Structures are given as structure tokens and as C-alpha cells.
Amino acid sequence: MSRLILVLGDQLSENVAALKEGDPARDVVVMAEVRDEATYVRHHPKKIAFVFAAMRKFADRLRAAGWEVRYTALDDPENAGSICGELLRHAEETGAAEVVATEPGEWRLIEALRHCPLKVHLLEDDRFLASHARFDRWAEGRRALRMEYFYREMRRETGLLMEGRDPAGGKWNFDHENRKPAPEEVTTDGPLRFAPDATVEAVLDLVAREFPSNFGQLRPFWFATDRDQARAALEHFVAEALPRFGDYQDAMLDGDRFLYHAVISLYLNAGLLAPREVCEAAEDAWRAGHAPINAVEGFIRQILGWREYVRGIYFREGPDYVQRNALGQDRDLPALYWGAETRMRCVAKAVEQTRDEAYAHHIQRLMVTGNFALLAGVDPHEVHEWYLAVYADAYEWVEAPNVIGMSQFADGGIIASKPYVSSGAYISRMSDHCRACAYSVTKKTGNGACPFNLLYWHFLDRHRPRFERNPRMAQTYRTWDRMDEDRRSTVLKEAQDFLDRMDAGETV
Ligand code: FAD
Ligand code: DLZ
């Protein structure tokens, strides 16, 4: 009897576990655009279009490889509206009694498949370099789960960027070379862009019709939507941007949205690229003398280290991870995250580019929108839902540890040993935003003082009991304590005024 092989929108790899287990001669592949997946958060229209277009093209690829694929479009009148509903419908049509599925990247959907009234075999997603068991073996018994040590083990284990038993270039980590401020000029035109073909155009029309009021610009749409295009995007990055990736990894520029970043996370996370091939492409560039070690090591660390590590944390911590709120922050997400006007130039630019591109690079996510939410005391669950919705690469397994853990410290310090907070000085050093800002980054108080400066101390003051004994923060508290009493109360009062005005809907 045939079985149904489920392929989800972020499982678009021919070697995904369920397809490896399936038999094209007797099994039927099920792929479905469903309302449940398209609406559990209000995804950016570009994200929905990317997933649907890539799904449609992948279905064609599977058919060409000999599979029978039952594909349901979102506007198919028979569409059951959920993944489980579609499986039930196709089970009835085909007489299949069993489903083979690859473990989804969100607990929400894992639970839905577990409760689906069909026999569902869930196979581990082995498109990662560390299995669940491998990560747990590393994590077991450790007091602190620091990424750096996991990363070194992964380097040894995979042989990536190794010279025998030693790290290539003589050091595990070249991060201290990777903190250059924004360059005056960027020497690349950014990621490779693809003109929409007929499949993509049809999806763009569908998304425009079905999701007219979701936050975000649908067009122009230029993402890769199949494996060959994604591979070309990777090669373009390696040739054009990788050599400077390390130097300007933490920089931000008012007039450049991508700098030397790869813009491949959406392809990796959807399965169009595999982590090992991406790391190998970077390593090859170093061995060929095309890119320096600081760039290549920094890049490989993001994928072999951070990407694998955050996935390990998400699955180890369990479904309640996204509900955590260790700091008890409870402010509603300010309207400026949805494009309401703000005079803070760095925030306005990060949100504007998020709206246009469904993309922002790491430092924008961490040190601008993430930093502001944390300083302002926003409810981390609201922050999490925003990030999950607005970025084309966002699935909970990778988004939640980055937001709940790294950015909002809502997991109480599992991922970060101290909160990623900074005053305006950091943003000023790493970007040119402050030059065009209505606020003055050098003003600490008074009319026009940078809100990041005020909120920084407000955050530290209100969370003092938790952080003052953190050795990495003690010096900061000493600086605060050395300020005279009047100055401290002015800072706190002005910060509170700012928050009150923002809550009241004023443009801040
Ligand atoms: P590059 O800067 O060129 O890095 C190369 C690759 O490394 C990325 O494509 C990505 O696969 C990987 N990578 C880098 N940093 C991380 C990281 N911290 N965690 C996991 N992988 C990483 N990444 C996502 O893929 N999805 C998300 O939903 C997501 N949400 C984030 C939310 C916050 C608050 C923060 C601080 C980071 C988040 N990241 C997320 C990580 C990172 O910002 C993105 O992976 C990166 O910006 C993607 O752009 P890029 O491909 O140009 O990356
Ligand atoms: C993100 C997404 C969207 C928007 N739509 C679909 C869909 O209609 N069908 C589908 O199979 N997958 C979709 N996805 C990706 C899933 O939400 C993703 O597989 C889960 O969140 C688990 O990572």
C-alpha cells in the first residue's frame, strides 16, 4: 500500500529524510499551500511568496525525478486549510494508511502532526551538521552552554577549516579582527537578484490578492526560488562579498542594506542550500587565496557554530521556550515596528528595509530593533512574533533562540552571558545613521538626547538586582553609581517620559 510523503515549505531538499525513506514507485508526495501555515503569524508577503514559489518549483523537480506529487495551491477550492487536513484528504483519495514526515522546525507543527488522526512517522531532519543526540551529548552536564566550545567541537568533527588537529590559520576565532566600523564605500552591488519567471509571477498575484494588508512590500521580488538560483546566489556572494565579510560584519550603513552579507539564510532554511556546501564554498575560497582567514572563519562560524547551536537549544529547551520572560518585560510592541514614523534614524532605516526586503542583517536585528525592544521593556513574546513574521528566513527553530535568547535575554541567560544592550555610542561607532538622525548621539540628556542613551541606563537601573553581580556588567554599574544623584534622576525621568510618549502614540 502506498504511503504519503509529506514535504513542508522549508523542506525543499531532495535528500530530506522523508524523501530518502520514500519510494517513488509506490509512495505519493504531498505538498500543500495552506492557510494555517500562511497565517499563524502575519508573515511578510515576500516570505509567503518565496515559500510558495519555491514549493511549486520543487514539486516540478520531484515530478521530473519520477515522483507522483499531489500539490494543493492556496486557492484550490478543495484545500483543507491545514497540513493535517491535507494529509487526511489525500489519505482518503489514495487509500494510504501511513504518512512519512520529516520533523518540522517548529514545536507547533510537530504537535499538530502528532495529533493528526493518521499514523505519522516523524523522522529527524538530518540536513544539519549536528543531530539532536549530538547536541545533547555536548550539552549534557555543562553549566554554561557557550557556542564557542560547541563550535570548536564541530570544527574538529567535520574537519571544516582544519589543518590536521589544528584550526586553520592557527586560531579558532578571528572575531577581534571583525569589528571594523562602516566603510565609506561598499564595493559590491549586493546579493544576486532574479527576475520573476511565470511561476513566481503567478504566486505574486496570489499573494497580492490573498494577503493585501500584511506588513511588507511584495514587489520588487528578486529572491532565488530554486536550487540552481540559490547556488548561483551563493557563488556570487563568495566571489563578490566574502573577502570583506569579516571586516564589516558588524557595520551598518544608511545607504546600503546588505554590505558584505551573504543573504542566503532564507535559502539555507528552506533547504535550497545545505550548510556543508556553503561552508565548503567559503573554505575553498580561502584555500584558493581569494578570501582571508578572518572572513572565512567568521562566516563558517555563523553556520557551523551559531546556526547549529541555536537549533540545538530550541529543541533541547522545548515548546515553552517561546513563552519565557525572565526579565518580566511587558510593554506592547510599539507601532514603530510596523512602520509608524520614528525620529530615531537607525530604527527607521532597519524597519524600512525590513518592510521592503523581508531582510535585515544580524547587527540591525540585534543592536537596533532587538536592542531597542529590550531597552524599552517590550514583552519578548511580542518581539518574537514580530521577528517570526517579518523576515523571509524566520522559522521558530532559528528565530526563537536568537530573539528570546540572544536578543531579549528572556531565557535568563542560556544563550547570552549578559544582555545585548548598548547606548547610542555603539550604533554611532558601527554606522553612519547618527549623522542623519533627528536626535544627537552625543547628548546624554536634555532636548534631542539620543533615546538609546536614556533607555540604556533606565534598563540597567530597573534590572539592577539581576545584573549588578554579573562580572561582565559590574564596571557599567560602577559608572552609573559614579554619576551624581541629580544626573541619574534626570536620565531616569527623561527615559520614562520618552516611554510614556511612545506608549501614548506620539512620534518619538
Ligand atoms: P550572514 O551575515 O551573511 O551570515 C551567513 C549565515 O550564517 C546566515 O545566512 C545564517 O544562515 C547564519 N547565521 C548567522 N548568524 C546566525 C545566527 N545568530 N543564528 C543562526 N544562523 C546564523 N537567522 C535566521 O536564519 N532566521 C531568523 O529568523 C533569524 N532571526 C534573528 C533574530 C535576531 C534578533 C537576531 C539577532 C538574529 C537572527 N538571525 C536569524 C540570525 C542572523 O541575523 C541571520 O541569519 C542573518 O542576518 C541572515 O542574513 P545573511 O544570510 O546575510 O547572513
Ligand atoms: C512559512 C510557510 C508558509 C508561509 N506557508 C507554508 C505552506 O503553506 N505550506 C507548508 O508546507 N509550509 C509553509 N511554510 C513553512 C512552514 O510554516 C514550516 O514548515 C513550519 O513552520 C516548520 O518550520
XYZ file of C-alpha atoms and ligand atoms in Angstrom:
584
model
C 0.000 0.000 0.000
C 1.238 3.486 -0.797
C 2.336 5.934 1.864
C 2.113 9.708 1.869
C 5.443 11.523 1.964
C 4.964 14.973 3.464
C 7.253 17.765 2.234
C 6.819 21.103 4.004
C 7.641 24.534 2.633
C 11.027 24.627 4.377
C 11.962 21.044 3.466
C 12.774 21.628 -0.188
C 15.806 19.332 -0.436
C 15.861 16.150 -2.479
C 17.739 14.405 0.321
C 15.307 15.416 3.092
C 14.670 12.444 5.398
C 11.084 11.680 4.297
C 12.082 11.593 0.608
C 15.084 9.387 1.343
C 12.755 6.998 3.156
C 10.085 7.097 0.422
C 9.800 5.010 -2.724
C 8.799 6.851 -5.933
C 7.421 3.596 -7.313
C 4.690 3.340 -4.682
C 4.550 6.437 -2.449
C 2.841 9.769 -3.090
C 4.372 13.113 -2.144
C 2.018 15.640 -0.520
C 2.817 19.349 -0.676
C 0.245 21.971 0.255
C -0.045 25.733 0.484
C -2.356 26.046 3.490
C -3.939 28.905 5.335
C -2.851 27.645 8.772
C 0.831 27.931 7.819
C 0.352 31.184 5.952
C -1.464 32.909 8.831
C -0.154 31.630 12.213
C 1.701 34.931 12.249
C 1.111 37.678 9.705
C 4.104 36.776 7.551
C 5.752 39.337 5.315
C 4.256 38.944 1.789
C 7.746 38.316 0.357
C 8.207 35.427 2.791
C 4.931 33.800 1.725
C 5.739 34.356 -1.953
C 9.225 32.899 -1.538
C 7.913 29.779 0.206
C 5.056 29.170 -2.249
C 7.160 29.800 -5.373
C 9.983 27.589 -4.124
C 7.445 24.878 -3.187
C 5.881 24.938 -6.667
C 9.242 24.677 -8.399
C 10.390 21.934 -6.061
C 7.211 19.951 -6.792
C 8.059 20.167 -10.519
C 11.584 18.982 -9.787
C 10.257 15.973 -7.874
C 7.859 15.112 -10.697
C 10.748 15.263 -13.160
C 12.622 12.866 -10.889
C 9.759 10.370 -11.091
C 7.649 11.135 -8.038
C 3.869 11.417 -8.019
C 3.239 14.742 -6.294
C -0.173 15.871 -5.037
C 0.238 19.619 -4.783
C -2.501 21.860 -3.405
C -2.471 25.565 -4.209
C -3.769 28.003 -1.604
C -6.801 28.956 -3.704
C -7.769 25.384 -4.599
C -11.438 25.064 -3.539
C -10.706 21.582 -2.109
C -7.879 22.935 0.108
C -8.453 21.687 3.686
C -6.586 24.679 5.160
C -4.089 22.796 7.334
C -1.265 20.305 6.849
C -3.105 17.602 8.783
C -6.323 18.331 6.858
C -4.487 17.936 3.554
C -2.918 14.667 4.684
C -6.351 13.315 5.667
C -7.829 14.355 2.335
C -5.060 12.712 0.322
C -5.086 9.608 2.527
C -8.746 9.166 1.693
C -8.164 9.760 -2.041
C -5.194 7.396 -2.339
C -6.069 4.835 0.298
C -2.722 5.472 2.008
C -2.736 4.497 5.666
C 0.588 5.958 6.717
C 2.461 9.228 6.470
C 6.227 9.676 6.462
C 7.269 13.176 7.510
C 10.497 14.974 8.336
C 10.386 16.654 11.734
C 9.132 20.241 11.282
C 11.199 23.161 12.572
C 8.511 24.407 14.958
C 7.016 22.668 18.001
C 3.585 23.975 16.950
C 3.596 21.845 13.800
C 5.275 18.857 15.451
C 2.363 18.801 17.925
C -0.172 19.163 15.098
C 1.331 16.150 13.291
C 1.408 14.131 16.498
C -2.292 14.809 16.989
C -3.254 14.168 13.365
C -5.517 11.087 13.271
C -3.245 9.178 10.894
C -0.196 7.030 11.508
C 2.594 9.618 11.097
C 6.242 8.522 11.211
C 8.314 11.553 12.139
C 11.927 11.265 11.017
C 14.648 13.525 12.373
C 15.661 16.289 9.998
C 19.239 15.273 9.192
C 20.060 18.238 6.955
C 22.026 19.723 9.871
C 25.615 19.057 10.864
C 24.712 18.189 14.464
C 21.878 15.774 15.239
C 19.726 16.261 18.351
C 21.657 13.455 20.046
C 24.986 15.053 19.112
C 23.996 18.416 20.518
C 22.622 16.860 23.701
C 25.820 14.889 24.153
C 27.758 18.138 24.023
C 25.334 19.996 26.293
C 24.874 17.307 28.930
C 26.380 18.196 32.279
C 27.685 21.624 31.237
C 26.944 24.561 33.482
C 27.010 27.050 30.630
C 26.197 26.250 27.016
C 28.589 28.627 25.276
C 28.518 28.498 21.492
C 32.291 28.849 21.107
C 33.048 25.447 22.671
C 30.342 23.708 20.664
C 31.732 25.331 17.520
C 35.255 24.043 18.172
C 33.943 20.513 18.573
C 32.063 20.877 15.308
C 35.195 22.098 13.550
C 37.113 19.045 14.762
C 34.280 16.709 13.929
C 33.561 17.985 10.420
C 37.179 18.802 9.538
C 35.997 22.183 8.238
C 38.761 24.765 8.278
C 41.185 22.407 9.998
C 44.864 21.655 9.362
C 45.168 18.214 10.856
C 44.182 18.617 14.511
C 44.777 22.368 14.494
C 42.494 25.176 13.432
C 43.426 26.650 10.055
C 45.272 29.936 10.434
C 46.420 28.952 13.946
C 43.391 30.221 15.862
C 39.820 29.057 16.375
C 38.313 32.513 16.233
C 39.295 35.712 14.405
C 36.447 37.794 15.765
C 38.589 40.592 17.145
C 39.532 41.448 13.523
C 35.880 41.559 12.504
C 34.633 44.726 14.143
C 35.516 47.441 11.687
C 33.108 50.349 11.518
C 31.120 51.073 8.373
C 33.246 51.666 5.276
C 32.855 54.913 3.334
C 32.073 52.942 0.211
C 30.796 49.415 -0.455
C 32.498 47.623 -3.334
C 29.712 45.151 -4.206
C 26.186 45.626 -5.537
C 24.758 43.217 -3.002
C 23.077 39.852 -3.482
C 22.349 38.311 -6.862
C 18.800 39.217 -7.898
C 16.475 37.128 -10.065
C 13.696 38.422 -12.329
C 10.412 36.648 -11.546
C 9.540 33.894 -14.040
C 5.975 32.735 -14.828
C 5.740 30.543 -11.693
C 6.885 33.385 -9.458
C 4.582 35.889 -11.175
C 1.572 33.615 -10.572
C 2.486 33.342 -6.893
C 2.999 37.101 -6.585
C -0.523 37.661 -7.961
C -1.926 35.129 -5.494
C -0.132 36.658 -2.503
C -1.150 40.193 -3.521
C -4.773 39.023 -3.687
C -4.838 36.904 -0.515
C -2.658 38.946 1.872
C -3.258 42.555 0.865
C -2.748 44.084 4.301
C 0.227 42.159 5.705
C 3.148 44.407 6.652
C 5.767 44.472 3.885
C 6.365 45.215 0.217
C 5.689 42.281 -2.097
C 7.356 43.810 -5.173
C 10.001 44.142 -6.418
C 10.612 40.448 -5.750
C 14.095 39.179 -6.547
C 14.783 36.166 -4.307
C 16.091 32.906 -5.752
C 13.290 30.331 -5.750
C 15.011 27.132 -6.811
C 18.191 25.243 -6.111
C 20.101 26.401 -9.208
C 19.372 30.052 -8.487
C 20.263 29.660 -4.799
C 23.548 28.049 -5.789
C 24.246 30.967 -8.151
C 23.483 33.401 -5.301
C 25.990 31.578 -3.089
C 28.675 31.648 -5.777
C 28.058 35.349 -6.350
C 28.484 36.036 -2.636
C 31.724 34.041 -2.428
C 33.164 35.841 -5.445
C 31.991 39.374 -4.653
C 31.469 39.825 -0.932
C 33.065 37.071 1.158
C 36.581 38.612 1.152
C 35.242 41.599 3.115
C 32.543 39.771 5.078
C 34.682 39.601 8.207
C 35.919 43.171 8.251
C 32.465 44.718 8.013
C 30.354 42.018 9.611
C 29.118 44.332 12.371
C 28.848 47.523 10.315
C 25.677 49.333 9.252
C 25.243 51.932 6.543
C 22.354 54.309 5.983
C 22.605 53.881 2.209
C 23.388 50.158 1.893
C 21.114 47.354 3.029
C 23.353 44.322 2.540
C 27.001 45.411 2.819
C 29.066 42.215 2.592
C 26.440 39.836 3.971
C 25.502 36.685 2.080
C 21.688 36.934 2.143
C 21.429 33.157 1.960
C 19.719 32.314 5.257
C 16.340 32.010 3.552
C 17.789 29.528 1.050
C 19.557 27.508 3.730
C 16.495 27.400 5.952
C 14.149 26.371 3.134
C 16.507 23.600 2.023
C 17.684 25.087 -1.279
C 21.247 25.134 0.056
C 22.917 22.778 2.522
C 25.097 24.041 5.387
C 28.077 21.895 4.494
C 28.228 23.005 0.866
C 28.046 26.650 1.967
C 30.905 26.193 4.446
C 32.943 24.287 1.859
C 32.452 27.032 -0.725
C 33.864 29.540 1.770
C 36.735 27.281 2.779
C 37.633 26.674 -0.877
C 37.818 30.445 -1.381
C 40.329 30.703 1.463
C 42.431 27.792 0.217
C 42.472 29.382 -3.252
C 43.740 32.641 -1.755
C 40.572 34.503 -2.738
C 39.356 35.369 0.787
C 41.255 35.981 4.032
C 41.006 33.735 7.066
C 39.179 36.300 9.249
C 36.369 36.475 6.688
C 36.126 32.750 6.069
C 36.401 31.695 9.707
C 33.848 34.346 10.715
C 31.434 33.175 8.042
C 31.825 29.455 8.756
C 31.353 30.141 12.483
C 27.926 31.642 11.755
C 26.773 28.470 10.036
C 28.698 25.621 11.644
C 28.585 27.358 15.023
C 25.634 29.661 15.570
C 23.117 28.093 13.223
C 23.647 24.563 14.559
C 23.891 25.767 18.140
C 20.631 27.736 18.190
C 18.812 24.780 16.675
C 20.212 22.561 19.422
C 18.982 24.998 22.070
C 15.480 25.282 20.554
C 14.891 21.542 20.549
C 16.568 20.970 23.889
C 14.582 23.665 25.683
C 11.186 22.508 24.423
C 7.893 24.103 23.380
C 7.657 26.543 26.305
C 10.868 28.348 25.259
C 8.954 30.989 23.314
C 6.868 31.869 26.395
C 9.857 32.726 28.575
C 10.160 36.180 30.026
C 12.956 36.075 32.583
C 13.062 39.870 32.927
C 9.278 40.250 33.277
C 9.095 42.838 30.493
C 5.532 43.659 29.455
C 5.296 46.715 27.191
C 3.252 46.297 23.986
C 5.339 46.251 20.813
C 5.489 49.909 19.731
C 3.737 50.868 16.499
C 7.056 51.976 15.024
C 7.894 48.286 14.466
C 5.019 48.240 11.987
C 6.263 51.327 10.180
C 4.799 54.147 12.295
C 7.013 57.197 11.969
C 10.010 57.452 14.271
C 12.703 60.096 14.518
C 15.309 57.510 15.512
C 17.147 57.146 12.227
C 18.694 53.711 12.905
C 15.335 52.195 13.861
C 13.518 53.873 10.964
C 16.083 52.538 8.471
C 16.055 48.991 9.885
C 12.247 48.849 9.843
C 12.017 50.435 6.386
C 14.413 47.881 4.938
C 12.607 45.059 6.734
C 9.353 46.242 5.151
C 10.940 46.437 1.684
C 13.206 43.385 1.696
C 11.962 40.956 4.410
C 15.660 41.083 5.334
C 17.915 42.865 7.781
C 21.398 41.752 8.678
C 22.484 40.469 12.033
C 23.605 43.711 13.658
C 20.444 45.528 12.614
C 18.370 42.726 14.164
C 20.482 42.527 17.317
C 21.731 46.024 18.047
C 18.975 48.192 16.582
C 15.488 46.635 16.660
C 16.406 43.991 19.255
C 18.365 46.389 21.452
C 15.573 48.976 21.366
C 12.880 46.427 22.305
C 14.971 45.153 25.206
C 15.830 48.627 26.480
C 12.209 49.740 26.161
C 10.929 46.728 28.119
C 8.818 45.169 25.380
C 7.113 41.827 26.046
C 9.543 39.288 24.496
C 6.714 37.184 23.087
C 5.527 40.156 21.045
C 9.083 40.758 19.894
C 9.368 37.068 18.953
C 6.155 37.170 16.908
C 7.364 40.250 15.066
C 10.669 38.659 14.061
C 8.921 35.427 13.096
C 6.593 37.357 10.799
C 8.788 39.913 9.100
C 11.901 38.032 7.945
C 11.945 35.670 4.960
C 14.335 33.346 6.820
C 12.262 33.073 10.007
C 11.217 29.686 11.391
C 10.975 29.171 15.108
C 13.934 26.781 15.464
C 16.321 29.578 14.440
C 14.330 32.732 15.157
C 13.275 31.962 18.743
C 16.731 31.305 20.237
C 18.016 34.428 18.506
C 15.145 36.569 19.780
C 14.075 35.052 23.097
C 17.633 34.063 23.993
C 20.306 36.144 22.335
C 18.435 39.382 21.801
C 15.887 39.689 24.629
C 17.616 37.699 27.419
C 14.165 36.246 28.091
C 15.614 32.754 28.635
C 17.528 34.081 31.629
C 20.978 33.661 30.098
C 21.069 30.247 28.409
C 22.428 31.752 25.180
C 23.877 35.104 26.221
C 26.028 35.583 29.288
C 24.849 39.190 29.514
C 22.122 41.155 27.778
C 22.965 42.668 24.379
C 22.202 46.262 25.309
C 24.043 49.342 24.229
C 23.662 53.085 24.279
C 23.746 55.159 21.105
C 27.552 55.152 21.150
C 27.737 51.622 19.752
C 25.389 52.423 16.876
C 27.295 55.604 16.186
C 30.621 53.743 16.082
C 29.394 50.982 13.784
C 27.226 53.016 11.410
C 26.649 56.394 9.826
C 22.981 56.563 10.903
C 23.578 59.069 13.670
C 24.835 61.696 11.213
C 21.353 61.935 9.688
C 19.370 61.459 12.914
C 16.996 63.978 14.484
C 18.481 63.058 17.865
C 22.038 63.733 18.951
C 24.029 60.677 19.936
C 26.489 62.787 21.887
C 23.701 64.257 24.045
C 23.086 62.190 27.145
C 20.140 64.196 28.491
C 18.011 67.175 27.523
C 16.247 68.165 24.351
C 17.321 65.936 21.443
C 19.269 63.416 23.541
C 19.528 60.020 21.829
C 16.804 57.742 23.301
C 19.220 54.792 23.322
C 21.396 56.779 25.761
C 18.485 57.391 28.126
C 16.939 53.937 27.873
C 20.268 52.193 28.380
C 20.534 53.455 31.954
C 16.801 53.012 32.538
C 17.171 49.322 31.606
C 20.217 48.810 33.808
C 18.587 50.599 36.721
C 15.323 48.675 36.582
C 17.089 45.294 36.279
C 19.820 46.058 38.775
C 19.050 43.197 41.180
C 19.556 40.680 38.383
C 22.640 42.124 36.722
C 24.746 44.060 39.198
C 26.647 40.955 40.282
C 27.306 39.848 36.702
C 31.102 40.282 36.413
C 30.762 41.476 32.798
C 28.447 44.295 33.917
C 29.957 45.380 37.202
C 32.037 48.124 35.619
C 28.928 49.602 33.941
C 27.109 49.755 37.278
C 30.131 51.432 38.826
C 29.997 54.089 36.068
C 26.294 54.629 36.797
C 26.927 54.884 40.525
C 29.655 57.465 39.978
C 27.211 59.849 38.285
C 25.765 62.375 40.665
C 22.302 61.818 42.035
C 20.691 64.679 40.062
C 22.059 63.435 36.784
C 20.845 59.909 37.430
C 17.338 61.062 38.255
C 17.259 63.323 35.173
C 18.259 60.372 32.979
C 15.603 58.125 34.517
C 12.906 60.777 34.304
C 13.672 61.615 30.662
C 13.736 57.931 29.763
C 10.353 57.440 31.438
C 8.941 60.496 29.641
C 10.136 59.043 26.355
C 8.440 55.698 27.087
C 5.223 57.440 28.161
C 5.139 59.494 24.981
C 5.780 56.405 22.870
C 3.020 54.490 24.688
C 0.655 57.405 24.113
C 1.244 57.081 20.363
C 3.366 60.209 19.917
C 6.060 60.136 17.236
C 9.320 59.537 19.084
P 25.322 36.424 7.001
O 25.607 37.507 7.951
O 25.923 36.510 5.672
O 25.735 35.048 7.725
C 25.837 33.828 6.996
C 24.889 32.787 7.514
O 25.175 32.447 8.852
C 23.429 33.175 7.519
O 22.849 33.011 6.253
C 22.845 32.236 8.550
O 22.458 31.012 7.983
C 23.995 32.003 9.502
N 23.834 32.790 10.733
C 24.440 33.944 11.041
N 24.125 34.321 12.302
C 23.281 33.388 12.767
C 22.600 33.230 13.992
N 22.731 34.091 15.004
N 21.776 32.178 14.117
C 21.621 31.285 13.120
N 22.257 31.380 11.944
C 23.084 32.419 11.775
N 18.563 33.874 11.266
C 17.701 33.126 10.565
O 18.116 32.337 9.710
N 16.357 33.199 10.794
C 15.838 34.052 11.726
O 14.627 34.103 11.901
C 16.732 34.868 12.466
N 16.277 35.744 13.393
C 17.155 36.518 14.095
C 16.670 37.396 15.071
C 17.546 38.168 15.810
C 17.023 39.085 16.885
C 18.924 38.062 15.582
C 19.876 38.873 16.383
C 19.416 37.212 14.619
C 18.545 36.427 13.868
N 19.013 35.539 12.879
C 18.123 34.751 12.190
C 20.457 35.360 12.655
C 21.050 36.283 11.573
O 20.696 37.611 11.836
C 20.599 35.885 10.182
O 20.856 34.515 9.962
C 21.346 36.677 9.119
O 21.137 38.052 9.318
C 20.878 36.256 7.744
O 21.446 37.064 6.757
P 22.652 36.578 5.841
O 22.280 35.329 5.131
O 23.030 37.752 5.018
O 23.731 36.236 6.921
C 6.303 29.559 6.234
C 5.329 28.691 5.484
C 4.248 29.277 4.847
C 4.039 30.743 4.807
N 3.340 28.518 4.201
C 3.508 27.180 4.134
C 2.555 26.353 3.493
O 1.536 26.806 3.010
N 2.802 25.028 3.433
C 3.904 24.466 4.000
O 4.090 23.254 3.893
N 4.790 25.239 4.666
C 4.624 26.563 4.747
N 5.506 27.326 5.434
C 6.598 26.670 6.162
C 6.066 26.026 7.460
O 5.399 27.010 8.230
C 7.227 25.377 8.214
O 7.433 24.113 7.667
C 6.994 25.231 9.679
O 6.897 26.482 10.277
C 8.080 24.422 10.377
O 9.343 25.001 10.228
